[in-house]
XYZ file of C-alpha atoms in Angstrom:
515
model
C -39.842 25.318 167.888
C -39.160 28.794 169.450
C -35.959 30.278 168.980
C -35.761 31.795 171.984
C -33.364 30.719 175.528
C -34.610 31.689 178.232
C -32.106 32.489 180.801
C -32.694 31.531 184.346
C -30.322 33.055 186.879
C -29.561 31.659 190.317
C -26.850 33.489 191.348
C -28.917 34.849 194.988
C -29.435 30.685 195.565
C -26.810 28.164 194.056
C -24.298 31.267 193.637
C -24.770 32.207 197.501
C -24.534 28.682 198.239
C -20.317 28.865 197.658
C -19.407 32.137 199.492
C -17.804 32.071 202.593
C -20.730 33.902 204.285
C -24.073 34.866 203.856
C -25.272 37.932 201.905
C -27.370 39.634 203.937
C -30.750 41.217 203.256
C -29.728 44.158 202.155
C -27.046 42.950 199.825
C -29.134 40.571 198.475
C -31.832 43.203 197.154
C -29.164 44.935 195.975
C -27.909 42.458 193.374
C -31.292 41.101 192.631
C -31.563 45.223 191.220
C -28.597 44.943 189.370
C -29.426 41.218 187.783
C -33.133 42.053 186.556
C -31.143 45.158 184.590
C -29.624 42.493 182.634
C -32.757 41.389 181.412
C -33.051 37.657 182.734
C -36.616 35.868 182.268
C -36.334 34.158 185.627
C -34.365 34.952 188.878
C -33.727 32.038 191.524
C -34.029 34.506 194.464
C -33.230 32.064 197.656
C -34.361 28.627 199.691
C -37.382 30.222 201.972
C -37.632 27.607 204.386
C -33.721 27.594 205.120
C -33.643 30.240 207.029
C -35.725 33.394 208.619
C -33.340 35.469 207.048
C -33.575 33.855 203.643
C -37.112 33.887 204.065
C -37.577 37.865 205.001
C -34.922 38.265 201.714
C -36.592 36.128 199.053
C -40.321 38.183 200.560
C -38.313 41.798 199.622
C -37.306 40.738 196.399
C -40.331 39.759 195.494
C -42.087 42.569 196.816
C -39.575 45.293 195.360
C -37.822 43.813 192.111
C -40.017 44.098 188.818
C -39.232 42.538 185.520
C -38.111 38.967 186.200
C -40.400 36.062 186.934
C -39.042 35.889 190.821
C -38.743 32.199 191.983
C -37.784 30.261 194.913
C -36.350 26.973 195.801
C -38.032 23.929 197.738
C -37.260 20.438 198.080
C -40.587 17.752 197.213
C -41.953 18.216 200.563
C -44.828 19.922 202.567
C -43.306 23.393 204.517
C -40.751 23.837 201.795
C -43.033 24.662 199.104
C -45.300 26.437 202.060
C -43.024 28.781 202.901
C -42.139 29.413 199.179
C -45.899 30.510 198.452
C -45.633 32.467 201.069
C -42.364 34.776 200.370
C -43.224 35.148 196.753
C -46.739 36.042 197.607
C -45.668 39.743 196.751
C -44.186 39.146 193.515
C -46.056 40.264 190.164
C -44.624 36.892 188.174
C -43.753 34.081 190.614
C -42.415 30.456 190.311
C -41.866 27.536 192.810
C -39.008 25.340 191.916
C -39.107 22.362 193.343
C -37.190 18.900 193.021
C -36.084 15.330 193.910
C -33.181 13.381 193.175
C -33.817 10.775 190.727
C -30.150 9.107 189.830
C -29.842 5.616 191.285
C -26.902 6.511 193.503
C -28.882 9.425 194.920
C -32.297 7.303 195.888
C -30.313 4.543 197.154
C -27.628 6.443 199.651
C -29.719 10.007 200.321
C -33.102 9.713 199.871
C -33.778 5.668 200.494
C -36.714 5.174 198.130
C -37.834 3.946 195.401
C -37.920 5.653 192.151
C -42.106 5.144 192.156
C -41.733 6.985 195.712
C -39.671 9.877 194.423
C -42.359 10.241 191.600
C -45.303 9.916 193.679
C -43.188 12.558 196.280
C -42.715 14.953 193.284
C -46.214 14.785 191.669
C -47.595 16.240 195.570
C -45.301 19.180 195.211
C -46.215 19.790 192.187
C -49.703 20.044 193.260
C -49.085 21.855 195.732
C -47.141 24.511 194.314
C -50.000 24.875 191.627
C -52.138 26.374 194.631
C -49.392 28.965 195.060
C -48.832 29.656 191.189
C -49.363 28.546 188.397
C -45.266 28.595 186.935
C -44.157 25.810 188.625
C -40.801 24.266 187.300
C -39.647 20.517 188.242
C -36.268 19.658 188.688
C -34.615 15.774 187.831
C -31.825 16.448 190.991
C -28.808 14.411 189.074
C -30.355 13.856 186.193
C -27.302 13.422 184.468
C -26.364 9.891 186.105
C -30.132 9.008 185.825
C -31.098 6.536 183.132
C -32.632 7.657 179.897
C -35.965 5.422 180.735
C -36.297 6.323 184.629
C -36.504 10.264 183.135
C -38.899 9.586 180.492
C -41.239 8.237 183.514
C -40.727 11.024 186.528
C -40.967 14.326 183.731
C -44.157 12.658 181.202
C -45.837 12.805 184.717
C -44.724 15.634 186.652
C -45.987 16.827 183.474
C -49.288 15.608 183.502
C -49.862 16.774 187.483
C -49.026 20.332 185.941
C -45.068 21.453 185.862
C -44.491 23.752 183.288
C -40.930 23.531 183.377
C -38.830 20.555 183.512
C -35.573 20.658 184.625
C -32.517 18.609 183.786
C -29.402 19.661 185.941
C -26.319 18.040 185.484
C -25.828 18.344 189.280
C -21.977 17.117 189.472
C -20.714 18.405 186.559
C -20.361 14.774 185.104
C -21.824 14.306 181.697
C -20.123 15.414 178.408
C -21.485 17.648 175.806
C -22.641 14.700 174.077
C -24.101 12.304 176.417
C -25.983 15.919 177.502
C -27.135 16.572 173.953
C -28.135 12.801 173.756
C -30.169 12.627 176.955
C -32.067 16.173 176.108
C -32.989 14.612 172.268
C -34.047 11.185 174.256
C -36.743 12.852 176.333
C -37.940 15.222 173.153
C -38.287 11.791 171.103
C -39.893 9.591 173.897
C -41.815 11.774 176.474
C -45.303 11.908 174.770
C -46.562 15.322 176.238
C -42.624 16.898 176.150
C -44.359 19.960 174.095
C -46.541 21.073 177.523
C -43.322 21.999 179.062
C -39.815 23.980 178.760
C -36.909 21.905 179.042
C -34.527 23.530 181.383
C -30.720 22.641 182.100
C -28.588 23.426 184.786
C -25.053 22.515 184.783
C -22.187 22.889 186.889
C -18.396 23.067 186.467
C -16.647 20.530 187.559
C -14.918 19.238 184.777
C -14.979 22.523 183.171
C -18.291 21.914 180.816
C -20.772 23.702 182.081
C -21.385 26.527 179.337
C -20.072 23.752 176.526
C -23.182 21.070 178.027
C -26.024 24.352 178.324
C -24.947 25.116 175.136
C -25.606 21.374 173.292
C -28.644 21.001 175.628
C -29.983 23.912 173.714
C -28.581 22.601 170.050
C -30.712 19.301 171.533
C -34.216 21.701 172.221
C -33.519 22.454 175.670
C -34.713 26.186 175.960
C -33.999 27.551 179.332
C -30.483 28.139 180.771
C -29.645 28.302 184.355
C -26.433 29.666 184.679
C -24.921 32.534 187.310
C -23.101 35.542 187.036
C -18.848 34.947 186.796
C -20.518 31.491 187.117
C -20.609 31.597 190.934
C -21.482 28.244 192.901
C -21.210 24.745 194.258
C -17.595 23.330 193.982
C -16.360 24.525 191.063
C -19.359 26.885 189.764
C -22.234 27.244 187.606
C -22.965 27.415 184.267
C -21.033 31.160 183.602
C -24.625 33.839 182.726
C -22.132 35.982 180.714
C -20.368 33.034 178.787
C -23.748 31.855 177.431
C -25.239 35.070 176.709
C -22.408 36.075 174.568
C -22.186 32.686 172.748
C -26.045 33.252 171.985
C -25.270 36.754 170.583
C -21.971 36.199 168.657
C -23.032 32.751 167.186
C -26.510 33.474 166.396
C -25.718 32.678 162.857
C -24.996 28.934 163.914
C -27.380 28.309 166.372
C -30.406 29.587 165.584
C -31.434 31.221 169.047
C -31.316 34.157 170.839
C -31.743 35.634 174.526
C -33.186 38.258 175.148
C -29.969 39.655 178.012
C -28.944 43.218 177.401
C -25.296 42.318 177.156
C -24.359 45.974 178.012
C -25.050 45.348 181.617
C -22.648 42.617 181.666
C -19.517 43.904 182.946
C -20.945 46.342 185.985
C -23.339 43.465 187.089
C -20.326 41.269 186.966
C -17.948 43.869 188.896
C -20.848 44.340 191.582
C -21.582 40.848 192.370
C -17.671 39.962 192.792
C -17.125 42.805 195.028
C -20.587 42.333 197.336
C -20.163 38.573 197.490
C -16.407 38.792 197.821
C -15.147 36.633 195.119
C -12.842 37.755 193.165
C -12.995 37.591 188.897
C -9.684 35.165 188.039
C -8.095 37.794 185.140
C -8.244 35.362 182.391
C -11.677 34.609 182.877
C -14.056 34.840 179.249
C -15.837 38.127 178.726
C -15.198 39.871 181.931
C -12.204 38.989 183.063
C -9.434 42.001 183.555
C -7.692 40.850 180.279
C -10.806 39.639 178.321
C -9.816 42.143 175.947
C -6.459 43.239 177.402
C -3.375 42.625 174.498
C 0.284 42.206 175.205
C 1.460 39.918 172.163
C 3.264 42.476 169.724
C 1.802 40.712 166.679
C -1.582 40.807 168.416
C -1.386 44.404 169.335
C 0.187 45.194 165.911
C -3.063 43.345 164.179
C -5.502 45.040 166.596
C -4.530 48.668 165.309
C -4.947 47.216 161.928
C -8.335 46.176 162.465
C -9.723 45.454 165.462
C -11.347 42.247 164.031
C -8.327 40.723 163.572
C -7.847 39.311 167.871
C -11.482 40.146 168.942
C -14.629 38.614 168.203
C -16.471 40.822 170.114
C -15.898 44.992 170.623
C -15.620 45.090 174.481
C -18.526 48.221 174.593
C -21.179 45.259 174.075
C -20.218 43.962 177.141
C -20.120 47.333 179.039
C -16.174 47.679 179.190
C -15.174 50.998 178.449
C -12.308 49.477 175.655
C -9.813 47.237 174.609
C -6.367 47.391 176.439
C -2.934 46.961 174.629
C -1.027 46.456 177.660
C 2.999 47.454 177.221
C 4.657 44.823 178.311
C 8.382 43.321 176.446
C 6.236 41.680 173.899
C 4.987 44.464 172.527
C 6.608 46.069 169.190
C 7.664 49.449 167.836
C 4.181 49.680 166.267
C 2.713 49.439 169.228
C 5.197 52.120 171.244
C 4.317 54.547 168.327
C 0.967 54.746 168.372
C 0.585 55.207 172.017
C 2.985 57.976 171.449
C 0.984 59.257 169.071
C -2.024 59.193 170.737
C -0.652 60.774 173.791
C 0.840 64.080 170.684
C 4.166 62.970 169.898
C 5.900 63.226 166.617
C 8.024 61.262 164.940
C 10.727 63.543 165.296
C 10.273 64.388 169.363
C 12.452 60.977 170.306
C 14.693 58.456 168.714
C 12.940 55.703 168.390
C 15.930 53.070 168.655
C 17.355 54.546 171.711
C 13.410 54.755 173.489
C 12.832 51.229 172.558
C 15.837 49.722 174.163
C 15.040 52.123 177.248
C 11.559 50.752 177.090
C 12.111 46.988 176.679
C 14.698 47.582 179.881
C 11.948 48.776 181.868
C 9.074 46.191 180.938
C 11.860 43.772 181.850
C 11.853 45.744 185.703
C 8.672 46.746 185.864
C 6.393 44.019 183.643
C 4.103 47.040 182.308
C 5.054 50.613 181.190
C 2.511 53.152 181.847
C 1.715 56.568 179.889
C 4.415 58.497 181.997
C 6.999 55.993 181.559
C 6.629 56.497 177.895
C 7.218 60.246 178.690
C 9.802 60.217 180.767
C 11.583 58.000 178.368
C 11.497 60.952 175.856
C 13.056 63.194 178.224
C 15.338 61.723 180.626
C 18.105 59.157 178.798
C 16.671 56.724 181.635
C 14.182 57.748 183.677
C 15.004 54.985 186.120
C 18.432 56.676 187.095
C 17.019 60.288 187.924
C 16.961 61.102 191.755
C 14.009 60.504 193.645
C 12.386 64.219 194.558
C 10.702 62.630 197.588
C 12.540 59.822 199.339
C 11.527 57.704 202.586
C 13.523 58.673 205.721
C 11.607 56.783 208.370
C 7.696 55.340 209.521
C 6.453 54.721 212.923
C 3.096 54.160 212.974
C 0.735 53.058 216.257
C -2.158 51.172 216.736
C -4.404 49.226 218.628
C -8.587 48.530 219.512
C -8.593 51.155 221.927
C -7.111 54.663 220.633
C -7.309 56.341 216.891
C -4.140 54.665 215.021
C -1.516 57.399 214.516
C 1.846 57.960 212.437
C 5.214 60.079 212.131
C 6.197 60.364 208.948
C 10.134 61.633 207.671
C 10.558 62.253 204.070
C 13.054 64.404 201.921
C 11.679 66.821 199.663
C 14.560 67.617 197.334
C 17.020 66.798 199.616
C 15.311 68.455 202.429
C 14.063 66.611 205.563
C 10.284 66.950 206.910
C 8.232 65.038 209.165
C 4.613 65.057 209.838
C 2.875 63.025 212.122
C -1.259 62.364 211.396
C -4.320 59.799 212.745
C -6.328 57.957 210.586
C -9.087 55.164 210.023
C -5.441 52.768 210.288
C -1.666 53.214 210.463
C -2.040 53.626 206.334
C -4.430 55.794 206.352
C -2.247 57.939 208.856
C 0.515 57.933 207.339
C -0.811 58.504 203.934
C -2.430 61.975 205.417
C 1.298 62.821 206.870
C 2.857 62.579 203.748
C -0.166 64.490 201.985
C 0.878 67.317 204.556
C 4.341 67.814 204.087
C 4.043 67.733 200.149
C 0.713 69.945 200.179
C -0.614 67.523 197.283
C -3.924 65.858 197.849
C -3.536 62.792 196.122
C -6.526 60.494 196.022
C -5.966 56.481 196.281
C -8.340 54.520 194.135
C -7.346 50.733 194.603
C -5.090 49.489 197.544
C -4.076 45.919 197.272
C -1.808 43.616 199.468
C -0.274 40.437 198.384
C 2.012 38.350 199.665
C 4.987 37.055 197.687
C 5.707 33.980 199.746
C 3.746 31.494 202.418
C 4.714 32.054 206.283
C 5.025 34.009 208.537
C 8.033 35.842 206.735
C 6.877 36.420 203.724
C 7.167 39.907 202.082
C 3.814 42.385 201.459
C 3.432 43.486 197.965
C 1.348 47.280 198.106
C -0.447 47.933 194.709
C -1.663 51.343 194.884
C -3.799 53.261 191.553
C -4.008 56.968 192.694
C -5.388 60.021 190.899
C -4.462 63.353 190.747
C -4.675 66.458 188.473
C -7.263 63.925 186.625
C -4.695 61.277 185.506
C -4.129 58.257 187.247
C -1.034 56.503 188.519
C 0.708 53.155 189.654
C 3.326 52.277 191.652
C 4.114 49.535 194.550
C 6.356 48.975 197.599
C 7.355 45.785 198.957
C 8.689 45.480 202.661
C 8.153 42.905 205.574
C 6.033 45.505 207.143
C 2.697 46.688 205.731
C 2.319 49.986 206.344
C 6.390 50.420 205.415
C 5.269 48.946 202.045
C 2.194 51.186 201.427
C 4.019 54.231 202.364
C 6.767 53.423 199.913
C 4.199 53.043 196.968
C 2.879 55.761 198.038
C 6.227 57.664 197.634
C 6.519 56.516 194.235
C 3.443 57.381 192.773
C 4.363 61.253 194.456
C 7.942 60.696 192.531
C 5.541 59.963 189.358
C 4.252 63.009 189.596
C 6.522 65.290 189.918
C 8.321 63.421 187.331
C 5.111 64.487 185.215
C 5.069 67.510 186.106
C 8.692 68.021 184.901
C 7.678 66.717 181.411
C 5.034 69.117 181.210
C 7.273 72.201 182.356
C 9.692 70.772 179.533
C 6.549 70.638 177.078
C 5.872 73.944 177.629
C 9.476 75.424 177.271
C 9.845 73.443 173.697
C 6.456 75.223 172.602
C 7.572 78.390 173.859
C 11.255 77.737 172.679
């Protein structure tokens, strides 16, 4: 049998199917550029008959995107699989996927037939689709609450009328890894032509198995994947394209298959395809998640210098993150405090380690995680949290509205001396963001801006998270405040406080050199 899985992605059809809104053409182009640099065999591209739109989408694709096989969706009737010939008409490799539900509860409540009439129904698209291409893949709708016998009969002759692939979807995220593995091994051992076609899965999420059922499926002989990117979809998701691809790579040894996904492209496809279709990765989610290889545990961190081996299974460069992360939180030891100080050209002798490491464990406790220059100031200042502010908030009143350019009037104190500044912008923020820039001459660029809120209702308190950059180092700070653009500018304060803060330590470093 051959070893290799071939991975299907349908992140531009069942992943679009769960946002909020509709990507549009030119979004979806632009992920279908960054999914064929992972590598995938196939890419589900869109439903052509759903819409004009989806239609004029799935015909650019196909048109512009090389590599993949590009297929499109169509339910077991006439104009669906039309209007699928017809967008992938431009397309180098091209597939039709089309299907029928074949689980009893499906052909008695939806379709109101008869199994014989769903096969007779899915053996004309078949045909059909064969006049189109000749890659024409067959999907089982439900096949997971279909019985054993009933699936044996649709796929031996969907087969025979000329479906290369056969697909088995576990459309509600029902079945267990078992039952999947079972029904996969029942249609290898009883289908009599089975070897004319790929067996395909596609599984979703609901009770949390889809990558666990793909992955028996293909420990059963299934050899094609479907599976999206974050594992985007219906309900609760798809089959996770990342999840399997790394269990194919790191466990190789066990399962005796490969893909053939360049893993590298992992991370920015995943960053790209959260931001454009606006769904955010949770942080704990497997392989590109924010702390997929972030470590706070001191005993973990305190192994990880010791080898890296020791809490990761995989280096995070073959997914495409830049490195591991040993966050500095209150669970992290000495060891760990050290070595960042190290890193960063301490000594051993520059600070008192007792006296830093109760400063430092007071601080996670305010803060939850120490940066770089909190490390720093630690060495210098007996508490860095005690030392006067050098810039300090004296007022904010900020205007806007649809019609005119929103506006602000800043007051701050610059070491203890008042300014004020007023400045438009793109938003109050933005305006009062350029006010401060103009009273402390420092042009400090803001990466990330987020807003949270820290309670439901209407008076609930806005969290600001700002990252800015400056002098090529980046720093963090928030503000909190029942007014939003009273809570940026705070943050924004406090990452100008960080600063200067820094640029005390370096003044310092240089007088010790000197000294």
């Amino acid at each position: 049998m051959n070893n290799k899985i071939w991975i299907f992605d349908t992140t531009l059809r069942d992943g679009e199917q769960a946002l909020k809104a509709s990507l549009n053409e030119d979004n979806k182009l632009q992920l279908a550029h960054a999914i064929s640099r992972l590598n995938v065999d196939v890419m589900e591209v869109g439903f052509p008959v759903s819409s004009p739109a989806d239609f004029r989408a799935v015909e650019r694709i196909a048109q512009e995107v090389k590599g993949p096989i590009i297929c499109g969706l169509a339910r077991a009737v006439e104009k669906d699989i039309e209007a699928c010939g017809l967008a992938l008409k431009p397309a180098q490799q091209r597939r039709i996927h089309t299907f029928i539900a074949t689980s009893p509860v499906h052909l008695q409540h939806k379709l109101r037939m008869s199994l014989d009439d769903a096969t007779a129904m899915a053996v004309r698209s078949v045909q059909q689709a064969l006049k189109y291409t000749d890659d024409v893949e067959f999907s089982c709708e439900d096949a997971g609450r279909t019985p054993h016998d009933d699936l044996c009969r649709i796929v031996e002759t969907v087969i025979n009328a000329g479906a290369s692939t056969i697909n088995l979807p576990d459309t509600v995220g029902y079945v267990t890894p078992d039952e999947y593995a079972a029904m996969i091994s029942y249609l290898m051992n009883h289908v009599p032509n089975i070897d004319k076609a790929r067996l395909s899965v596609h599984c979703h999420n609901d009770l949390g198995l889809a990558v666990a059922n793909s992955i028996a499926a293909v420990q059963a002989g299934a050899r094609q994947i479907e599976c999206t990117v974050n594992g985007i979809g219906e309900r609760a998701g798809n089959c996770s394209l990342e999840e399997v691809a790394m269990i194919l790579k790191m466990r190789q040894d066990h399962l005796n298959v490969y893909s053939d996904i360049c893993t590298k492209e992992i991370y920015r496809t995943s960053r790209q395809v959260s931001q454009i279709c606006n769904m955010p990765v949770q942080p704990n989610k497997a392989i590109v998640g924010e702390n997929a290889f972030a470590h706070s545990s001191g005993i973990h961190q305190d192994g990880m210098l010791k080898a890296q081996n020791t809490y990761e299974i995989m280096s995070p460069e073959t997914v495409g993150v830049p490195g591991n992360q040993l966050n500095m939180t209150s669970r992290s030891g000495r060891h760990v405090i050290q070595h960042r100080l190290t890193e960063l050209g301490y000594h051993a002798e520059d600070y008192d380690m007792d006296t830093l490491y109760q400063n430092f464990l007071a601080l996670a406790d305010q803060k939850g995680v120490v940066y770089d220059y909190d490390l720093e100031a630690m060495i210098y200042f007996d508490n860095q949290t005690n030392n006067d502010d050098h810039y300090q908030l004296n007022f904010v009143h900020a205007m806007s509205n649809s019609q005119t350019t929103a506006s602000s009037t800043v007051g701050i104190s610059i070491g203890g001396v008042a300014h004020s500044e007023a400045a438009t912008g793109n938003g109050p923020v933005d305006a009062s963001c350029k006010a401060i820039k103009r009273m402390t001459g420092m042009d400090v660029e803001i990466l990330e801006y987020s807003l949270d809120a820290t309670a439901k209702g209407e008076k609930s308190l806005g969290k600001v998270n700002i990252v800015a950059r400056y002098d090529g180092r980046n720093y963090h700070d928030s503000g909190l405040a029942t007014d939003i653009v009273e809570a940026s500018v705070q943050a924004f304060i406090r990452i100008h406080n960080l600063i200067h803060r820094t640029q005390l330590i370096s003044d310092l470093k240089q007088q010790r050199k000197t000294g």
